[in-house]
Each structure stands twice: as structure tokens, then as C-alpha cells.
PDB file of C-alpha atoms in Angstrom:
ATOM      1  CA  ASP L   9     -87.350  18.199-186.098  1.00 63.00           C
ATOM      2  CA  ALA L  10     -87.159  19.920-182.765  1.00 75.00           C
ATOM      3  CA  GLY L  11     -86.190  23.580-182.650  1.00 92.00           C
ATOM      4  CA  VAL L  12     -84.325  25.401-179.910  1.00 95.00           C
ATOM      5  CA  THR L  13     -85.617  24.729-176.553  1.00 96.00           C
ATOM      6  CA  GLN L  14     -84.987  26.759-173.419  1.00 97.00           C
ATOM      7  CA  SER L  15     -85.692  26.067-169.792  1.00 96.00           C
ATOM      8  CA  PRO L  16     -87.160  27.379-167.472  1.00 97.00           C
ATOM      9  CA  THR L  17     -89.843  29.467-169.165  1.00 95.00           C
ATOM     10  CA  HIS L  18     -89.901  31.924-166.309  1.00 96.00           C
ATOM     11  CA  LEU L  19     -87.863  32.631-163.390  1.00 96.00           C
ATOM     12  CA  ILE L  20     -88.000  34.877-160.302  1.00 98.00           C
ATOM     13  CA  LYS L  21     -84.935  35.564-158.184  1.00 98.00           C
ATOM     14  CA  THR L  22     -83.874  38.264-155.785  1.00 98.00           C
ATOM     15  CA  ARG L  23     -80.916  40.459-155.799  1.00 98.00           C
ATOM     16  CA  GLY L  24     -77.547  38.798-155.225  1.00 97.00           C
ATOM     17  CA  GLN L  25     -78.851  35.334-156.178  1.00 98.00           C
ATOM     18  CA  GLN L  26     -77.426  33.283-158.914  1.00 98.00           C
ATOM     19  CA  VAL L  27     -79.272  31.637-161.815  1.00 98.00           C
ATOM     20  CA  THR L  28     -78.694  29.112-164.550  1.00 98.00           C
ATOM     21  CA  LEU L  29     -80.523  29.058-167.675  1.00 98.00           C
ATOM     22  CA  ARG L  30     -80.410  26.105-170.118  1.00 98.00           C
ATOM     23  CA  CYS L  31     -80.755  25.900-174.075  1.00 98.00           C
ATOM     24  CA  SER L  32     -80.769  22.790-176.333  1.00 97.00           C
ATOM     25  CA  PRO L  33     -79.904  23.700-179.920  1.00 96.00           C
ATOM     26  CA  LYS L  34     -81.858  22.848-183.175  1.00 94.00           C
ATOM     27  CA  SER L  35     -80.950  19.461-184.404  1.00 93.00           C
ATOM     28  CA  GLY L  36     -77.894  19.313-186.269  1.00 89.00           C
ATOM     29  CA  HIS L  37     -76.627  22.693-184.909  1.00 92.00           C
ATOM     30  CA  ASP L  38     -73.333  22.898-183.104  1.00 92.00           C
ATOM     31  CA  THR L  39     -72.994  26.652-182.126  1.00 93.00           C
ATOM     32  CA  VAL L  40     -74.991  28.396-179.481  1.00 95.00           C
ATOM     33  CA  SER L  41     -75.374  32.253-178.929  1.00 96.00           C
ATOM     34  CA  TRP L  42     -77.104  33.947-175.974  1.00 98.00           C
ATOM     35  CA  TYR L  43     -78.971  37.289-176.079  1.00 98.00           C
ATOM     36  CA  GLN L  44     -80.457  39.560-173.482  1.00 98.00           C
ATOM     37  CA  GLN L  45     -83.510  41.549-174.389  1.00 96.00           C
ATOM     38  CA  ALA L  46     -84.595  44.044-172.016  1.00 95.00           C
ATOM     39  CA  LEU L  47     -88.186  45.486-172.093  1.00 91.00           C
ATOM     40  CA  GLY L  48     -88.749  47.511-175.230  1.00 89.00           C
ATOM     41  CA  GLN L  49     -85.425  46.831-176.784  1.00 93.00           C
ATOM     42  CA  GLY L  50     -83.753  44.734-179.295  1.00 95.00           C
ATOM     43  CA  PRO L  51     -81.580  41.608-178.136  1.00 96.00           C
ATOM     44  CA  GLN L  52     -78.147  42.393-177.069  1.00 97.00           C
ATOM     45  CA  PHE L  53     -75.414  39.767-177.715  1.00 96.00           C
ATOM     46  CA  ILE L  54     -73.878  38.158-174.556  1.00 98.00           C
ATOM     47  CA  PHE L  55     -71.612  35.424-175.897  1.00 96.00           C
ATOM     48  CA  GLN L  56     -71.421  32.611-178.395  1.00 94.00           C
ATOM     49  CA  TYR L  57     -70.234  29.015-177.710  1.00 95.00           C
ATOM     50  CA  TYR L  58     -68.432  26.444-180.169  1.00 92.00           C
ATOM     51  CA  GLU L  59     -66.739  23.276-179.460  1.00 90.00           C
ATOM     52  CA  GLU L  60     -67.249  24.005-175.638  1.00 94.00           C
ATOM     53  CA  GLU L  61     -65.415  27.215-175.794  1.00 94.00           C
ATOM     54  CA  GLU L  62     -66.568  30.831-175.698  1.00 94.00           C
ATOM     55  CA  ARG L  63     -65.761  31.981-179.212  1.00 92.00           C
ATOM     56  CA  GLN L  64     -66.982  35.675-178.885  1.00 92.00           C
ATOM     57  CA  ARG L  65     -68.281  37.926-176.119  1.00 95.00           C
ATOM     58  CA  GLY L  66     -70.237  41.040-176.033  1.00 95.00           C
ATOM     59  CA  ASN L  67     -70.183  43.807-173.549  1.00 95.00           C
ATOM     60  CA  PHE L  68     -71.386  42.139-170.450  1.00 97.00           C
ATOM     61  CA  PRO L  69     -69.614  41.766-167.058  1.00 97.00           C
ATOM     62  CA  ASP L  70     -67.955  38.593-165.940  1.00 96.00           C
ATOM     63  CA  ARG L  71     -70.869  38.022-163.705  1.00 98.00           C
ATOM     64  CA  PHE L  72     -72.311  36.507-166.949  1.00 98.00           C
ATOM     65  CA  SER L  73     -70.655  33.120-167.862  1.00 97.00           C
ATOM     66  CA  GLY L  74     -71.587  30.169-169.798  1.00 97.00           C
ATOM     67  CA  HIS L  75     -70.773  26.624-170.653  1.00 97.00           C
ATOM     68  CA  GLN L  76     -71.201  24.345-173.598  1.00 97.00           C
ATOM     69  CA  PHE L  77     -71.657  20.506-173.338  1.00 97.00           C
ATOM     70  CA  PRO L  78     -70.423  17.715-175.729  1.00 96.00           C
ATOM     71  CA  ASN L  79     -74.076  17.439-176.845  1.00 95.00           C
ATOM     72  CA  TYR L  80     -74.088  21.097-177.923  1.00 96.00           C
ATOM     73  CA  SER L  81     -76.526  22.200-175.343  1.00 97.00           C
ATOM     74  CA  SER L  82     -75.496  25.306-173.246  1.00 98.00           C
ATOM     75  CA  GLU L  83     -76.031  26.985-170.114  1.00 98.00           C
ATOM     76  CA  LEU L  84     -75.917  30.678-169.240  1.00 98.00           C
ATOM     77  CA  ASN L  85     -75.104  31.537-165.473  1.00 98.00           C
ATOM     78  CA  VAL L  86     -75.521  34.932-163.954  1.00 98.00           C
ATOM     79  CA  ASN L  87     -74.128  35.664-160.562  1.00 97.00           C
ATOM     80  CA  ALA L  88     -74.852  38.308-158.032  1.00 97.00           C
ATOM     81  CA  LEU L  89     -78.061  39.191-159.755  1.00 98.00           C
ATOM     82  CA  LEU L  90     -79.069  42.964-160.154  1.00 98.00           C
ATOM     83  CA  LEU L  91     -82.434  44.496-160.802  1.00 97.00           C
ATOM     84  CA  GLY L  92     -81.063  45.416-164.268  1.00 97.00           C
ATOM     85  CA  ASP L  93     -80.740  41.833-165.083  1.00 98.00           C
ATOM     86  CA  SER L  94     -84.434  41.421-165.422  1.00 98.00           C
ATOM     87  CA  ALA L  95     -84.930  40.541-169.111  1.00 97.00           C
ATOM     88  CA  LEU L  96     -85.788  38.001-171.617  1.00 96.00           C
ATOM     89  CA  TYR L  97     -82.730  35.628-172.249  1.00 97.00           C
ATOM     90  CA  LEU L  98     -82.771  34.278-175.765  1.00 97.00           C
ATOM     91  CA  CYS L  99     -80.669  31.305-176.911  1.00 97.00           C
ATOM     92  CA  ALA L 100     -80.057  30.923-180.798  1.00 96.00           C
ATOM     93  CA  SER L 101     -78.272  28.044-182.576  1.00 95.00           C
ATOM     94  CA  SER L 102     -76.560  27.913-185.809  1.00 92.00           C
ATOM     95  CA  LEU L 103     -74.189  25.719-187.902  1.00 88.00           C
ATOM     96  CA  LEU L 104     -70.681  26.832-187.757  1.00 75.00           C
ATOM     97  CA  ALA L 105     -69.766  25.088-191.107  1.00 61.00           C
ATOM     98  CA  VAL L 106     -71.912  27.446-193.018  1.00 61.00           C
ATOM     99  CA  GLU L 107     -70.381  30.976-193.255  1.00 58.00           C
ATOM    100  CA  THR L 108     -73.696  32.543-193.924  1.00 63.00           C
ATOM    101  CA  ASP L 109     -75.105  30.722-190.833  1.00 73.00           C
ATOM    102  CA  THR L 110     -78.494  31.687-189.726  1.00 87.00           C
ATOM    103  CA  GLN L 111     -79.313  31.935-186.044  1.00 92.00           C
ATOM    104  CA  TYR L 112     -82.535  30.269-184.870  1.00 93.00           C
ATOM    105  CA  PHE L 113     -84.053  31.438-181.621  1.00 95.00           C
ATOM    106  CA  GLY L 114     -85.728  29.615-178.821  1.00 95.00           C
ATOM    107  CA  PRO L 115     -88.682  30.846-177.061  1.00 94.00           C
ATOM    108  CA  GLY L 116     -86.622  32.461-174.243  1.00 96.00           C
ATOM    109  CA  THR L 117     -86.524  32.597-170.434  1.00 97.00           C
ATOM    110  CA  ARG L 118     -88.190  35.483-168.701  1.00 96.00           C
ATOM    111  CA  LEU L 119     -85.923  36.454-165.742  1.00 98.00           C
ATOM    112  CA  THR L 120     -87.438  38.787-163.043  1.00 98.00           C
ATOM    113  CA  VAL L 121     -84.946  39.916-160.291  1.00 98.00           C
ATOM    114  CA  LEU L 122     -86.838  41.406-157.236  1.00 96.00           C
TER     115      LEU L 122
ATOM    116  CA  ALA F  20     -68.928  48.848-185.760  1.00 72.00           C
ATOM    117  CA  GLN F  21     -72.037  47.514-187.287  1.00 80.00           C
ATOM    118  CA  SER F  22     -75.384  49.056-186.231  1.00 89.00           C
ATOM    119  CA  VAL F  23     -79.062  48.955-187.247  1.00 95.00           C
ATOM    120  CA  THR F  24     -81.611  51.727-187.048  1.00 96.00           C
ATOM    121  CA  GLN F  25     -85.282  51.209-187.250  1.00 97.00           C
ATOM    122  CA  PRO F  26     -86.738  54.562-187.481  1.00 96.00           C
ATOM    123  CA  ASP F  27     -90.462  53.759-186.682  1.00 96.00           C
ATOM    124  CA  ILE F  28     -91.049  52.697-183.006  1.00 96.00           C
ATOM    125  CA  HIS F  29     -94.741  51.836-183.641  1.00 97.00           C
ATOM    126  CA  ILE F  30     -96.950  51.652-186.851  1.00 97.00           C
ATOM    127  CA  THR F  31    -100.567  51.219-186.962  1.00 97.00           C
ATOM    128  CA  VAL F  32    -101.983  49.525-190.163  1.00 97.00           C
ATOM    129  CA  SER F  33    -105.630  48.590-191.049  1.00 97.00           C
ATOM    130  CA  GLU F  34    -106.153  44.940-191.985  1.00 97.00           C
ATOM    131  CA  GLY F  35    -105.821  44.378-195.647  1.00 97.00           C
ATOM    132  CA  ALA F  36    -103.642  47.456-196.069  1.00 98.00           C
ATOM    133  CA  SER F  37     -99.927  47.359-197.134  1.00 98.00           C
ATOM    134  CA  LEU F  38     -97.116  47.586-194.680  1.00 98.00           C
ATOM    135  CA  GLU F  39     -93.612  48.741-195.001  1.00 98.00           C
ATOM    136  CA  LEU F  40     -91.041  48.671-191.999  1.00 98.00           C
ATOM    137  CA  ARG F  41     -87.866  50.654-192.528  1.00 98.00           C
ATOM    138  CA  CYS F  42     -84.196  49.293-191.624  1.00 97.00           C
ATOM    139  CA  ASN F  43     -81.091  51.159-192.178  1.00 96.00           C
ATOM    140  CA  TYR F  44     -77.751  49.604-191.320  1.00 94.00           C
ATOM    141  CA  SER F  45     -74.122  50.776-190.814  1.00 89.00           C
ATOM    142  CA  TYR F  46     -71.620  48.055-191.878  1.00 82.00           C
ATOM    143  CA  GLY F  47     -68.071  48.181-193.205  1.00 73.00           C
ATOM    144  CA  ALA F  48     -68.661  45.376-195.938  1.00 76.00           C
ATOM    145  CA  THR F  49     -71.434  43.690-197.818  1.00 77.00           C
ATOM    146  CA  PRO F  50     -73.777  42.910-194.957  1.00 83.00           C
ATOM    147  CA  TYR F  51     -75.906  39.928-194.124  1.00 90.00           C
ATOM    148  CA  LEU F  52     -79.317  41.092-193.314  1.00 93.00           C
ATOM    149  CA  PHE F  53     -82.285  39.538-191.446  1.00 95.00           C
ATOM    150  CA  TRP F  54     -85.682  40.282-190.464  1.00 98.00           C
ATOM    151  CA  TYR F  55     -87.213  38.618-187.500  1.00 97.00           C
ATOM    152  CA  VAL F  56     -90.631  38.804-185.890  1.00 97.00           C
ATOM    153  CA  GLN F  57     -91.728  38.364-182.211  1.00 96.00           C
ATOM    154  CA  SER F  58     -95.158  37.810-181.024  1.00 92.00           C
ATOM    155  CA  PRO F  59     -95.958  38.851-177.439  1.00 85.00           C
ATOM    156  CA  GLY F  60     -94.055  36.663-174.963  1.00 78.00           C
ATOM    157  CA  GLN F  61     -92.397  34.701-177.754  1.00 83.00           C
ATOM    158  CA  GLY F  62     -88.924  34.207-179.138  1.00 88.00           C
ATOM    159  CA  LEU F  63     -87.866  35.407-182.495  1.00 94.00           C
ATOM    160  CA  GLN F  64     -88.980  33.837-185.764  1.00 95.00           C
ATOM    161  CA  LEU F  65     -86.864  34.269-188.920  1.00 95.00           C
ATOM    162  CA  LEU F  66     -89.005  36.069-191.588  1.00 97.00           C
ATOM    163  CA  LEU F  67     -86.279  36.287-194.350  1.00 96.00           C
ATOM    164  CA  LYS F  68     -82.568  36.830-194.897  1.00 94.00           C
ATOM    165  CA  TYR F  69     -80.271  38.447-197.362  1.00 93.00           C
ATOM    166  CA  PHE F  70     -76.684  37.231-198.059  1.00 88.00           C
ATOM    167  CA  SER F  71     -76.079  38.235-201.699  1.00 84.00           C
ATOM    168  CA  GLY F  72     -77.566  37.902-205.404  1.00 85.00           C
ATOM    169  CA  ASP F  73     -81.173  39.100-206.145  1.00 87.00           C
ATOM    170  CA  THR F  74     -81.884  42.296-204.035  1.00 90.00           C
ATOM    171  CA  LEU F  75     -85.473  41.416-203.569  1.00 96.00           C
ATOM    172  CA  VAL F  76     -86.019  38.473-201.318  1.00 96.00           C
ATOM    173  CA  GLN F  77     -89.099  36.655-200.361  1.00 97.00           C
ATOM    174  CA  GLY F  78     -89.865  35.356-196.924  1.00 97.00           C
ATOM    175  CA  ILE F  79     -92.510  33.443-194.921  1.00 96.00           C
ATOM    176  CA  LYS F  80     -95.962  34.698-194.300  1.00 95.00           C
ATOM    177  CA  GLY F  81     -96.053  36.795-197.490  1.00 97.00           C
ATOM    178  CA  PHE F  82     -93.283  39.135-196.485  1.00 98.00           C
ATOM    179  CA  GLU F  83     -90.639  40.498-198.638  1.00 98.00           C
ATOM    180  CA  ALA F  84     -87.569  42.758-198.481  1.00 98.00           C
ATOM    181  CA  GLU F  85     -85.448  44.719-200.730  1.00 96.00           C
ATOM    182  CA  PHE F  86     -81.705  45.413-200.077  1.00 94.00           C
ATOM    183  CA  LYS F  87     -80.555  48.839-201.428  1.00 94.00           C
ATOM    184  CA  ARG F  88     -76.855  49.274-200.965  1.00 91.00           C
ATOM    185  CA  SER F  89     -76.942  52.980-202.231  1.00 91.00           C
ATOM    186  CA  GLN F  90     -79.275  53.762-199.419  1.00 93.00           C
ATOM    187  CA  SER F  91     -77.988  51.325-196.857  1.00 93.00           C
ATOM    188  CA  SER F  92     -81.496  49.913-196.468  1.00 95.00           C
ATOM    189  CA  PHE F  93     -83.382  46.699-196.052  1.00 97.00           C
ATOM    190  CA  ASN F  94     -87.007  47.535-195.763  1.00 98.00           C
ATOM    191  CA  LEU F  95     -89.625  44.854-195.011  1.00 98.00           C
ATOM    192  CA  ARG F  96     -93.105  44.892-196.993  1.00 98.00           C
ATOM    193  CA  LYS F  97     -96.271  43.076-197.139  1.00 98.00           C
ATOM    194  CA  PRO F  98     -98.908  43.985-199.592  1.00 97.00           C
ATOM    195  CA  SER F  99    -101.913  43.162-197.476  1.00 97.00           C
ATOM    196  CA  VAL F 100    -101.692  42.654-193.718  1.00 97.00           C
ATOM    197  CA  HIS F 101    -103.748  40.210-191.586  1.00 96.00           C
ATOM    198  CA  TRP F 102    -104.634  40.619-187.826  1.00 96.00           C
ATOM    199  CA  SER F 103    -102.154  37.934-187.008  1.00 95.00           C
ATOM    200  CA  ASP F 104     -99.312  39.993-188.382  1.00 96.00           C
ATOM    201  CA  ALA F 105     -99.641  42.158-185.230  1.00 96.00           C
ATOM    202  CA  ALA F 106     -96.133  41.819-183.573  1.00 97.00           C
ATOM    203  CA  GLU F 107     -92.786  43.317-183.078  1.00 97.00           C
ATOM    204  CA  TYR F 108     -90.500  43.292-185.957  1.00 98.00           C
ATOM    205  CA  PHE F 109     -86.665  43.391-185.687  1.00 98.00           C
ATOM    206  CA  CYS F 110     -84.040  44.029-188.351  1.00 97.00           C
ATOM    207  CA  ALA F 111     -80.548  42.498-187.847  1.00 95.00           C
ATOM    208  CA  VAL F 112     -77.159  42.585-189.302  1.00 92.00           C
ATOM    209  CA  GLY F 113     -74.400  40.100-189.248  1.00 84.00           C
ATOM    210  CA  PRO F 114     -72.765  37.596-188.563  1.00 74.00           C
ATOM    211  CA  ARG F 115     -69.608  37.912-190.811  1.00 72.00           C
ATOM    212  CA  SER F 116     -66.113  36.860-190.964  1.00 72.00           C
ATOM    213  CA  ASN F 117     -64.823  36.925-187.207  1.00 76.00           C
ATOM    214  CA  ASP F 118     -67.743  38.794-185.763  1.00 81.00           C
ATOM    215  CA  TYR F 119     -70.335  36.187-185.155  1.00 84.00           C
ATOM    216  CA  LYS F 120     -73.056  38.190-183.370  1.00 89.00           C
ATOM    217  CA  LEU F 121     -76.341  39.543-184.800  1.00 91.00           C
ATOM    218  CA  SER F 122     -76.820  43.263-184.110  1.00 93.00           C
ATOM    219  CA  PHE F 123     -80.327  44.256-183.837  1.00 96.00           C
ATOM    220  CA  GLY F 124     -82.403  47.237-184.262  1.00 96.00           C
ATOM    221  CA  ALA F 125     -84.751  48.516-181.395  1.00 96.00           C
ATOM    222  CA  GLY F 126     -87.764  47.028-183.171  1.00 97.00           C
ATOM    223  CA  THR F 127     -90.878  48.284-184.553  1.00 98.00           C
ATOM    224  CA  THR F 128     -94.210  47.420-183.065  1.00 97.00           C
ATOM    225  CA  VAL F 129     -97.071  46.850-185.556  1.00 98.00           C
ATOM    226  CA  THR F 130    -100.776  47.133-184.648  1.00 97.00           C
ATOM    227  CA  VAL F 131    -103.410  45.981-187.022  1.00 97.00           C
ATOM    228  CA  ARG F 132    -106.774  47.511-186.735  1.00 96.00           C
ATOM    229  CA  ALA F 133    -109.926  45.815-188.154  1.00 90.00           C
TER     230      ALA F 133
END
């Protein structure tokens, strides 16, 4: 049973560029959440997708956008990259039908903005 | 608004000694509580979770946690640590009702000395 997978593992971009990160949820899961983890901090919620719609959004600017596909996989897009966007980006999947849903995390994508 | 405090930034413990990591939460209702562990350069692995019922919950790798409503705490314990327990540990609260995100503490780094 495959867990949550993310690609790429590492990414280096320069300021002003755009980036796309990808996530495949755990088998049987239909909901994907994205988190940003800056160095030395806990993960911060970016947004959650269910049924190809953004269901909830955290305190992140519109430069951060996402998408969920019919197969439940998801993308995170960040436009006009800033140095402060350098972080580990974590994807988590869960099953909406269970109220006490548990989020399972992928290994993350390390984004470095130069 | 929900929040989590982990008072200890860094704990050093000898191999074979007991470990306790503190977690305090602020939440308007009965919380769902989680402990995750993150090894260097890795994603988050779920150790255990509390939804309701028995306030002492058992997790993987020999960890347990106790929910104390009167103290708004959910402390993580292990009777005898192994060198492989060196990692960063995060306490989280949520999701619940119409708030789907996990809110994390800042984490506690555990160093295990021989």
C-alpha cells in the first residue's frame, strides 16, 4: 500500500520564478492538504482540497494556489517566488468520510529560493 | 482559535532513560490531538492520536500519551529511549467540524546520548 508521495524531492529556484509541486495521496484517500514548514518551525497550513475544490485556506497570499485532479492527486503552485518561500512543503492526505480523519504526510519537497 | 504550545525546544536524554515531551493546547471544544515525529530531512510520521475515550493512548515505537483535560495537556512519554528516537517531535490539534487543518506546535528536538 503506497503512502503519500511527493515530487520533486528538492528544487532550487530564483526570486520571481514560479514553481509547481506535486502530491499523490495515500491509496483510498480523497482529501489533500498542503503545509509549509520553515526551518526550525512547525508546519503551517496552506490549504486543503476535496472534490477538486479548495475547501479551506490558511493565511497565505494568493501567490499560493493549488489544484486537485479527478484521481485525487494535487499540485501546489507558487508564483513570484520570494526568498521567504524557502521551506519544506508537505502534502498530507486523509479520507473525508471519517470525521476523525487522520492526516498522513509525505516526505516533502525542499524548495530553496535564491 | 486553536493553538499548541510545546514548552521545550530541545531535550537531551541518555539512551535507556525515560522521556517526556510536553504539549499544551488551546481549543474551544474537545480536541483531537496528535503526536508526529520527523527525522532529519524527512516528512512527518504519526506516532499516536487521541479522539475520545481512554485518556491514555498507545502509539507506535513504544510511545504513549496522556490527555488531561483539566491541564489542557497531551504529554508524550517513552519509558526507555533508543538512539533511533533522536528526532523532532510535533504535537498538533484538529481537525474538527468546519476547521479541517492541523495546528502544530513549534516542535521539540530530542537528542539521545550514548
